[in-house]
Short mmCIF file of C-alpha atoms in Angstrom, two decimals:
data_model
loop_
_atom_site.label_atom_id
_atom_site.label_comp_id
_atom_site.label_asym_id
_atom_site.label_seq_id
_atom_site.Cartn_x
_atom_site.Cartn_y
_atom_site.Cartn_z
CA MET A 10 32.30 -17.57 -43.55
CA VAL A 11 30.23 -15.41 -41.03
CA ARG A 12 28.61 -12.82 -42.53
CA LYS A 13 28.63 -8.86 -40.79
CA ALA A 14 25.70 -7.73 -39.47
CA GLY A 15 24.18 -5.51 -42.34
CA ARG A 16 21.25 -3.63 -44.35
CA HIS A 17 20.67 -7.43 -46.03
CA SER A 18 21.01 -9.67 -43.12
CA GLY A 19 17.93 -9.11 -40.72
CA VAL A 20 19.78 -7.55 -38.30
CA ILE A 21 18.92 -4.29 -36.83
CA PRO A 22 22.13 -2.13 -35.84
CA ALA A 23 21.29 -1.05 -31.98
CA LYS A 24 22.50 2.70 -33.32
CA VAL A 25 19.87 2.32 -35.85
CA ARG A 26 17.50 1.06 -33.50
CA TRP A 27 17.72 3.62 -31.10
CA GLY A 28 17.59 6.43 -33.19
CA ARG A 29 14.37 4.81 -35.28
CA GLN A 30 12.71 4.88 -31.19
CA LEU A 31 14.20 8.30 -30.40
CA ARG A 32 12.46 9.77 -33.89
CA ALA A 33 8.88 8.01 -32.19
CA ALA A 34 9.51 9.41 -28.76
CA ARG A 35 10.12 12.97 -30.17
CA LYS A 36 6.90 12.79 -32.12
CA THR A 37 5.33 11.81 -28.91
CA VAL A 38 6.62 14.15 -27.02
CA ALA A 39 5.26 16.83 -29.35
CA LYS A 40 1.80 15.83 -29.44
CA GLU A 41 1.14 15.33 -26.40
CA ARG A 42 2.63 18.92 -25.23
CA GLY A 43 0.18 19.87 -27.46
CA TRP A 44 -2.96 18.38 -26.26
CA PHE A 45 -1.60 18.83 -22.69
CA LYS A 46 -1.79 22.97 -23.37
CA ASP A 47 -5.44 22.13 -23.95
CA ASP A 48 -6.51 19.21 -21.00
CA PRO A 49 -3.54 18.88 -18.19
CA GLN A 50 -5.47 16.83 -16.14
CA GLY A 51 -6.28 14.19 -18.75
CA TRP A 52 -2.78 14.74 -20.63
CA ARG A 53 -0.55 15.36 -17.94
CA SER A 54 0.09 11.41 -16.32
CA ALA A 55 1.05 10.99 -20.78
CA LEU A 56 3.14 13.36 -21.55
CA THR A 57 5.33 12.97 -18.21
CA SER A 58 5.48 9.22 -19.21
CA SER A 59 6.98 9.74 -22.73
CA LEU A 60 9.03 12.52 -21.51
CA THR A 61 10.77 10.03 -19.10
CA THR A 62 10.78 7.49 -21.96
CA LEU A 63 12.74 10.36 -23.88
CA GLY A 64 15.38 11.49 -21.50
CA THR A 65 15.87 7.60 -20.67
CA LEU A 66 16.61 6.58 -24.00
CA LEU A 67 18.20 9.60 -24.53
CA ALA A 68 20.59 9.11 -21.28
CA GLU A 69 21.28 5.72 -21.08
CA LYS A 70 20.94 4.14 -24.62
CA LEU A 71 22.70 7.11 -26.73
CA ASP A 72 24.62 8.24 -24.17
CA ARG A 73 23.96 12.31 -24.61
CA PRO A 74 22.78 13.30 -21.17
CA ALA A 75 22.97 16.91 -21.23
CA GLU A 76 20.69 16.16 -24.25
CA ALA A 77 18.19 13.89 -21.96
CA LEU A 78 18.79 16.51 -18.65
CA PRO A 79 15.58 18.84 -19.96
CA PHE A 80 13.13 16.56 -20.46
CA LEU A 81 13.35 14.63 -17.27
CA GLN A 82 13.36 18.10 -15.53
CA GLU A 83 9.97 19.24 -17.56
CA ALA A 84 9.25 15.19 -16.01
CA VAL A 85 10.13 16.34 -12.28
CA ALA A 86 7.87 19.19 -12.79
CA LEU A 87 5.33 17.39 -13.93
CA ARG A 88 5.20 14.87 -10.86
CA ARG A 89 6.03 17.46 -8.65
CA ASP A 90 2.35 19.74 -9.51
CA LYS A 91 0.51 16.03 -9.76
CA VAL A 92 1.53 15.36 -6.49
CA GLU A 93 0.20 18.14 -5.06
CA THR A 94 -3.42 17.26 -6.08
CA ASP A 95 -3.48 13.30 -6.11
CA LYS A 96 -2.19 12.19 -2.70
CA HIS A 97 -2.03 8.44 -3.37
CA PRO A 98 1.62 6.91 -2.58
CA TYR A 99 2.25 5.37 -6.41
CA CYS A 100 2.16 9.40 -7.95
CA ARG A 101 5.33 10.05 -4.25
CA ILE A 102 6.89 7.08 -5.89
CA GLU A 103 7.22 8.15 -9.07
CA LEU A 104 8.26 11.46 -8.07
CA ALA A 105 10.77 10.14 -6.24
CA GLN A 106 11.72 7.87 -8.83
CA SER A 107 12.27 10.46 -11.46
CA LEU A 108 14.56 13.05 -8.99
CA SER A 109 16.61 9.72 -7.89
CA THR A 110 17.30 9.55 -11.57
CA LEU A 111 18.17 13.18 -12.07
CA GLY A 112 20.25 13.24 -9.06
CA GLU A 113 21.99 10.64 -11.02
CA LEU A 114 22.23 12.21 -14.58
CA GLN A 115 23.56 15.62 -12.75
CA ALA A 116 26.16 13.51 -11.32
CA GLN A 117 26.64 12.00 -14.76
CA LEU A 118 27.57 15.56 -16.05
CA GLY A 119 29.94 16.55 -13.39
CA ARG A 120 27.66 18.30 -11.26
CA PRO A 121 27.12 16.37 -8.30
CA ALA A 122 26.15 19.43 -5.90
CA GLU A 123 23.52 20.13 -8.21
CA GLY A 124 22.26 15.75 -8.15
CA LEU A 125 22.69 16.07 -4.41
CA ARG A 126 19.69 18.02 -3.80
CA TYR A 127 17.35 15.92 -6.27
CA ALA A 128 18.83 13.04 -4.32
CA GLU A 129 17.84 14.53 -0.90
CA GLU A 130 14.26 15.52 -1.74
CA ALA A 131 13.74 11.98 -3.40
CA VAL A 132 14.30 10.69 -0.33
CA ASP A 133 12.66 13.47 1.72
CA VAL A 134 9.14 12.08 -0.25
CA CYS A 135 10.04 8.62 0.18
CA ARG A 136 10.64 8.26 3.82
CA PRO A 137 7.14 9.00 5.24
CA LEU A 138 5.80 6.24 2.97
CA ALA A 139 8.27 4.28 4.59
CA GLU A 140 7.40 5.39 8.05
CA THR A 141 3.60 4.35 6.93
CA ASP A 142 4.03 1.01 5.35
CA LEU A 143 7.42 -0.17 5.48
CA ALA A 144 7.17 -3.31 4.35
CA ARG A 145 5.24 -2.08 0.84
CA TYR A 146 8.16 0.58 0.79
CA ARG A 147 11.22 0.09 2.33
CA SER A 148 12.87 -1.08 -1.29
CA ASP A 149 11.64 2.15 -2.70
CA LEU A 150 13.30 4.56 -0.13
CA ALA A 151 16.65 1.91 0.29
CA LYS A 152 17.40 2.77 -3.77
CA CYS A 153 16.57 6.56 -3.15
CA LEU A 154 19.16 6.39 -0.16
CA ARG A 155 21.58 4.33 -2.15
CA THR A 156 21.85 7.17 -5.28
CA LEU A 157 22.10 10.11 -2.23
CA GLY A 158 24.90 7.84 -0.93
CA ASP A 159 26.87 7.62 -4.17
CA LEU A 160 26.22 11.65 -4.10
CA LEU A 161 27.70 12.31 -0.88
CA ALA A 162 30.62 10.53 -1.57
CA ALA A 163 31.42 12.02 -4.55
CA LEU A 164 31.35 15.57 -3.07
CA ASP A 165 33.73 13.76 -0.51
CA ARG A 166 31.24 13.26 2.42
CA PRO A 167 32.33 9.96 3.56
CA ALA A 168 30.53 9.97 6.47
CA ALA A 169 27.04 10.97 5.49
CA ALA A 170 27.31 8.57 2.32
CA GLN A 171 28.56 5.94 4.31
CA ALA A 172 25.16 6.30 6.82
CA ALA A 173 22.86 6.68 3.90
CA GLN A 174 24.47 2.88 2.42
CA ASP A 175 23.97 1.84 5.68
CA GLU A 176 20.52 2.65 6.38
CA ALA A 177 19.49 1.23 2.37
CA ILE A 178 21.57 -2.00 3.25
CA ALA A 179 19.07 -2.43 6.96
CA LEU A 180 16.46 -1.63 4.97
CA GLU A 181 17.07 -4.81 2.01
CA GLY A 182 17.62 -7.18 5.24
CA GLU A 183 15.87 -8.59 8.17
CA PRO A 184 13.36 -6.66 10.39
CA GLU A 185 15.64 -7.35 13.42
CA ASP A 186 18.49 -5.74 11.90
CA LEU A 187 16.76 -2.38 11.16
CA VAL A 188 14.93 -2.53 14.73
CA ALA A 189 18.80 -2.47 15.83
CA LEU A 190 20.17 0.35 13.57
CA TYR A 191 16.59 3.00 14.07
CA ARG A 192 16.99 2.13 17.60
CA GLY A 193 20.76 2.95 17.89
CA LEU A 194 20.17 5.48 15.88
CA ALA A 195 17.17 7.14 17.86
CA ASP A 196 19.21 6.50 21.56
CA ALA A 197 22.70 8.51 19.70
CA ASP A 198 21.06 11.70 17.91
CA ALA A 199 20.94 14.79 19.75
CA ASP A 200 17.02 15.40 18.21
CA PRO A 201 15.22 12.11 20.05
CA ASP A 202 12.18 12.55 17.17
CA ARG A 203 14.55 12.41 14.40
CA TYR A 204 14.68 8.83 14.16
CA ARG A 205 11.78 7.79 15.97
CA PRO A 206 9.42 7.42 12.64
CA ALA A 207 11.61 5.33 11.53
CA LEU A 208 12.20 2.81 14.40
CA ALA A 209 8.46 2.76 15.09
CA ALA A 210 8.21 1.58 11.55
CA SER A 211 10.58 -1.01 11.95
CA LEU A 212 9.31 -1.98 15.09
CA TYR A 213 5.39 -2.40 12.91
CA TYR A 214 7.33 -4.56 10.10
CA ARG A 215 8.63 -6.86 12.85
CA TYR A 216 5.24 -7.44 14.54
CA ASP A 217 4.14 -8.02 11.29
CA ARG A 218 7.16 -10.52 10.25
CA LEU A 219 6.40 -12.45 13.17
CA ARG A 220 2.39 -12.31 13.24
CA ARG A 221 2.68 -13.93 9.41
CA ASP A 222 4.93 -16.25 10.72
CA ASP A 223 2.18 -16.86 13.60
CA ARG A 224 3.98 -16.17 16.27
CA PRO A 225 1.09 -13.82 17.77
CA ALA A 226 2.95 -13.43 21.34
CA GLU A 227 6.15 -12.69 20.44
CA ALA A 228 4.73 -10.34 17.86
CA LEU A 229 3.12 -8.28 20.52
CA PRO A 230 5.19 -5.83 22.46
CA PHE A 231 6.85 -4.98 19.04
CA VAL A 232 3.38 -3.29 18.14
CA GLU A 233 2.49 -2.39 21.78
CA GLU A 234 5.78 -0.25 21.56
CA ALA A 235 5.44 0.66 17.95
CA VAL A 236 2.09 2.27 18.69
CA ALA A 237 3.31 4.11 22.14
CA LEU A 238 6.40 6.59 19.74
CA ARG A 239 3.26 6.86 16.83
CA ARG A 240 1.04 8.00 19.49
CA GLY A 241 3.89 10.63 20.76
CA LEU A 242 4.43 11.46 17.19
CA ALA A 243 0.60 12.23 16.39
CA GLY A 244 0.12 14.70 18.36
CA ALA A 245 -2.14 17.93 17.58
CA GLY A 246 -1.08 19.63 14.40
CA ALA A 247 0.98 16.54 13.39
CA ALA A 248 1.06 15.41 9.60
CA ALA A 249 -1.79 13.04 8.41
CA HIS A 250 0.86 10.34 7.42
CA ARG A 251 1.35 10.47 10.83
CA ARG A 252 -1.98 9.66 12.02
CA ILE A 253 -2.38 7.15 9.38
CA ALA A 254 0.20 4.97 10.90
CA LEU A 255 -1.13 5.06 14.00
CA ALA A 256 -4.24 4.37 13.15
CA GLU A 257 -2.97 1.64 11.58
CA SER A 258 -0.84 0.20 14.56
CA LEU A 259 -3.84 0.99 16.92
CA ARG A 260 -5.89 -1.53 14.81
CA ALA A 261 -2.87 -3.94 14.36
CA LEU A 262 -2.61 -4.43 18.31
CA GLY A 263 -6.33 -4.44 18.76
CA ALA A 264 -6.36 -7.38 16.31
CA LEU A 265 -3.40 -9.10 17.43
CA LEU A 266 -5.25 -8.93 21.00
CA GLY A 267 -8.58 -10.41 19.66
CA GLN A 268 -6.47 -13.68 18.35
CA LEU A 269 -4.68 -13.75 21.78
CA ASP A 270 -8.10 -14.19 23.25
CA ARG A 271 -8.05 -10.71 24.91
CA PRO A 272 -10.99 -9.17 23.38
CA ALA A 273 -11.44 -6.51 26.43
CA GLU A 274 -7.55 -5.12 26.23
CA ALA A 275 -8.04 -5.05 22.26
CA LEU A 276 -11.46 -2.63 22.08
CA PRO A 277 -10.31 0.99 23.29
CA PHE A 278 -7.38 0.64 20.72
CA VAL A 279 -9.75 -0.25 18.21
CA GLU A 280 -11.93 2.37 19.53
CA GLU A 281 -9.19 4.85 18.78
CA ALA A 282 -8.30 3.65 15.38
CA VAL A 283 -11.95 3.96 14.97
CA ALA A 284 -12.24 7.28 15.62
CA LEU A 285 -8.55 8.31 13.78
CA ARG A 286 -9.64 7.11 10.90
CA ARG A 287 -13.37 8.59 11.00
CA GLY A 288 -11.16 12.22 11.05
CA LEU A 289 -8.99 10.70 8.08
CA ALA A 290 -12.11 9.76 6.04
CA GLU A 291 -14.14 12.84 6.27
CA ALA A 292 -10.99 14.36 5.08
CA ASP A 293 -10.57 12.34 2.35
CA ALA A 294 -13.91 12.51 -0.44
CA PRO A 295 -12.95 9.37 -2.47
CA PRO A 296 -14.81 6.39 -1.39
CA ARG A 297 -11.99 4.09 -1.53
CA ARG A 298 -9.99 5.64 1.06
CA ARG A 299 -12.63 4.95 3.70
CA LEU A 300 -11.59 1.49 2.95
CA ALA A 301 -8.91 1.37 6.69
CA LEU A 302 -12.31 3.00 8.34
CA ALA A 303 -14.25 0.44 7.16
CA LEU A 304 -11.47 -2.40 8.17
CA SER A 305 -11.33 -0.70 11.85
CA LEU A 306 -15.43 -0.72 11.98
CA ARG A 307 -15.31 -4.41 10.94
CA LEU A 308 -12.98 -4.77 13.41
CA LEU A 309 -14.49 -3.31 16.17
CA GLY A 310 -17.77 -4.95 15.73
CA ARG A 311 -15.95 -8.55 15.59
CA LEU A 312 -14.64 -7.49 19.29
CA LEU A 313 -17.92 -6.65 20.69
CA ALA A 314 -19.17 -9.79 19.67
CA GLN A 315 -16.32 -11.62 21.16
CA LEU A 316 -17.13 -9.89 24.25
CA ASP A 317 -21.08 -11.02 23.25
CA ARG A 318 -22.34 -7.69 23.06
CA PRO A 319 -23.62 -8.18 19.58
CA ALA A 320 -26.09 -5.37 19.60
CA GLU A 321 -23.70 -2.72 20.58
CA ALA A 322 -21.70 -4.19 17.66
CA LEU A 323 -24.06 -4.07 15.00
CA PRO A 324 -23.99 -0.32 14.02
CA PHE A 325 -20.24 -0.85 12.83
CA ALA A 326 -20.90 -4.03 10.92
CA ARG A 327 -23.61 -1.75 9.21
CA GLU A 328 -21.83 0.75 8.48
CA ALA A 329 -18.97 -1.41 7.03
CA VAL A 330 -20.82 -2.83 4.95
CA GLY A 331 -22.11 0.68 3.18
CA LEU A 332 -18.55 1.92 3.01
CA TRP A 333 -17.31 -1.57 1.14
CA ARG A 334 -20.57 -1.32 -1.14
CA GLY A 335 -19.91 1.98 -2.27
CA VAL A 336 -16.52 1.69 -2.86
CA ALA A 337 -17.62 -1.92 -4.68
CA GLU A 338 -20.18 -0.41 -6.83
CA SER A 339 -17.65 2.46 -7.59
CA GLN A 340 -14.86 0.73 -8.50
CA ALA A 341 -17.18 -1.96 -10.30
CA GLU A 342 -13.85 -3.23 -12.49
CA ASP A 343 -11.98 -3.86 -9.24
CA ARG A 344 -13.83 -7.06 -8.31
CA ARG A 345 -11.28 -7.11 -4.87
CA TYR A 346 -13.95 -4.83 -3.61
CA GLU A 347 -16.14 -7.41 -4.00
CA ALA A 348 -14.24 -9.69 -1.69
CA GLY A 349 -13.98 -7.10 0.92
CA LEU A 350 -17.58 -6.26 1.64
CA ALA A 351 -18.44 -10.16 1.21
CA ILE A 352 -16.57 -10.45 4.49
CA SER A 353 -18.19 -7.64 5.90
CA LEU A 354 -21.81 -8.95 4.82
CA HIS A 355 -21.29 -12.46 6.37
CA THR A 356 -20.38 -10.57 9.24
CA LEU A 357 -23.54 -8.77 9.53
CA GLY A 358 -25.34 -11.49 9.03
CA GLU A 359 -23.70 -13.61 12.02
CA LEU A 360 -24.56 -10.72 13.82
CA LEU A 361 -28.32 -10.04 13.09
CA ALA A 362 -28.48 -13.80 13.72
CA GLN A 363 -26.69 -13.60 17.52
CA LEU A 364 -29.87 -11.30 17.68
CA ASP A 365 -32.26 -14.02 16.82
CA ARG A 366 -33.19 -11.67 14.14
CA PRO A 367 -33.36 -14.26 11.17
CA ALA A 368 -35.20 -12.31 8.80
CA GLU A 369 -33.62 -9.50 8.47
CA ALA A 370 -30.27 -11.49 8.20
CA LEU A 371 -31.46 -13.74 5.44
CA PRO A 372 -30.06 -10.91 2.84
CA PHE A 373 -26.76 -10.34 3.80
CA ALA A 374 -26.35 -13.75 4.48
CA GLN A 375 -27.17 -15.09 1.08
CA GLU A 376 -25.82 -11.50 -0.59
CA ALA A 377 -22.50 -12.84 1.40
CA VAL A 378 -22.88 -16.41 -0.01
CA ASP A 379 -22.88 -15.51 -3.36
CA LEU A 380 -20.32 -12.92 -3.27
CA HIS A 381 -18.06 -15.85 -1.59
CA ARG A 382 -18.79 -18.29 -4.52
CA ALA A 383 -18.16 -15.37 -7.08
CA ARG A 384 -14.58 -14.33 -5.56
CA ILE A 385 -13.46 -17.95 -4.56
CA THR A 386 -10.40 -17.10 -6.21
CA LEU A 387 -9.53 -14.48 -3.75
CA LEU A 388 -10.98 -15.58 -0.33
CA GLY A 389 -10.56 -19.14 -0.48
CA ASN A 390 -12.91 -22.19 0.67
CA ARG A 391 -12.53 -21.44 4.24
CA ASN A 392 -14.46 -18.35 4.09
CA LEU A 393 -17.26 -19.57 1.74
CA THR A 394 -17.81 -22.41 4.03
CA GLY A 395 -18.43 -20.28 6.95
CA ALA A 396 -20.60 -17.45 5.27
CA LEU A 397 -22.87 -21.28 4.33
CA HIS A 398 -22.68 -22.22 7.53
CA THR A 399 -24.04 -19.17 8.79
CA LEU A 400 -26.52 -18.76 5.95
CA ALA A 401 -27.75 -22.47 7.07
CA GLU A 402 -28.18 -21.46 10.92
CA VAL A 403 -30.53 -18.21 9.45
CA LEU A 404 -32.27 -20.33 7.31
CA THR A 405 -33.27 -23.15 9.85
CA ALA A 406 -34.24 -20.35 12.60
CA LEU A 407 -36.91 -19.26 9.66
CA ASP A 408 -38.10 -23.25 9.48
CA ARG A 409 -36.79 -23.77 5.51
CA PRO A 410 -35.37 -26.70 6.37
CA ALA A 411 -34.58 -27.95 2.75
CA GLU A 412 -32.61 -24.71 1.81
CA ALA A 413 -30.68 -24.96 5.29
CA GLN A 414 -29.73 -28.62 4.46
CA ALA A 415 -28.96 -28.10 0.87
CA ALA A 416 -25.83 -24.76 2.17
CA ARG A 417 -25.20 -27.46 5.04
CA ASP A 418 -24.15 -29.87 2.00
CA GLU A 419 -22.29 -27.72 -0.12
CA ALA A 420 -19.93 -26.25 3.35
CA ALA A 421 -19.12 -30.53 3.99
CA ALA A 422 -18.58 -30.51 0.56
CA LEU A 423 -16.12 -28.23 0.26
CA GLU A 424 -14.67 -29.04 3.98
CA GLU A 425 -14.00 -32.46 2.15
CA THR A 426 -11.55 -30.22 -0.60
CA GLU A 427 -9.92 -28.28 2.07
CA PRO A 428 -6.33 -29.00 2.47
CA GLU A 429 -5.68 -30.00 6.17
CA ALA A 430 -3.35 -27.38 7.92
CA PRO A 431 0.43 -28.35 8.10
#
């Protein structure tokens, strides 16, 4: 005989379980609202999360969307306030997600016209992020576009609905399909600037996929076209995300040309990237936001060294080390920044060694080895091996042969364990 779930069966019925969670969620929101009044900055994120949890519970688990609506509206208002003061992309993605959810809820309540404005705002919030870093944010934009398409369809606007759905499908597909979609839209639209940012982002995405597949020569024309488009979009008065996108494309083009052994051609692009990043870094006070400048500076130093101009490279390498050190010290709990510092220290040590200044090079080369050892799971054996060889050269120049040989022996042991390239 099969027993029914009841008070003595050990199984809590879903209605009872969700009811308990609802009461707990209401209590949490009530408490956090009081704390938020006393400390808005400290409790905004927690209260927003709790309001979202409460609204989602009412809408999805208890089928009470009308009761959920004010809580989700309040969460959206709080997230709007947050993006005004915190420009981190994660805050914008959270806002886009909340807006999209609110749009769906309005449609569920039979008010698709009201839902549409939230869905459109979600796309507007998400699109600049995708234009800057399509690989990272394309799935977020696709989700917002799907919601927008559903609401447009509910409002009997089939052409607009289909366009949103087509773009969502392309975003979840292959890079070449996305390039074709945006190229067609850019060619057909009466406003030529409307789809150029998206086309540039898709070209950069195509470049990045080819680069990761170790096809640099094939990747080159895509990043060149992305740079040309983004330069046209990042003129005087352009939004910061347009300048960020151009700076990243310029750095990528310079790195690719350097990889293709064309450093002289690469140099002006990276110099332009450094100039752009320097302006953006001055506008963004938190040290963590200066790392993009540090990456461009490090690349500029490497290209100058590749052109046998180490003395010109040296100040850029020093500045990169200073930026990485500042972030590593201010974000000590996140060891990834020490990995970036290790690579920049190695570059600086190499340059000083090339300039026949081994005594100055030694502390940087030694610190690079120490950090590479500590962060080997992030950087791998190969990076530690290179740092050890540089340290050995510096120690040899300082007439410390025993220590130099120990560094070479450690590098040789690591090379024996390094897997062969496929």
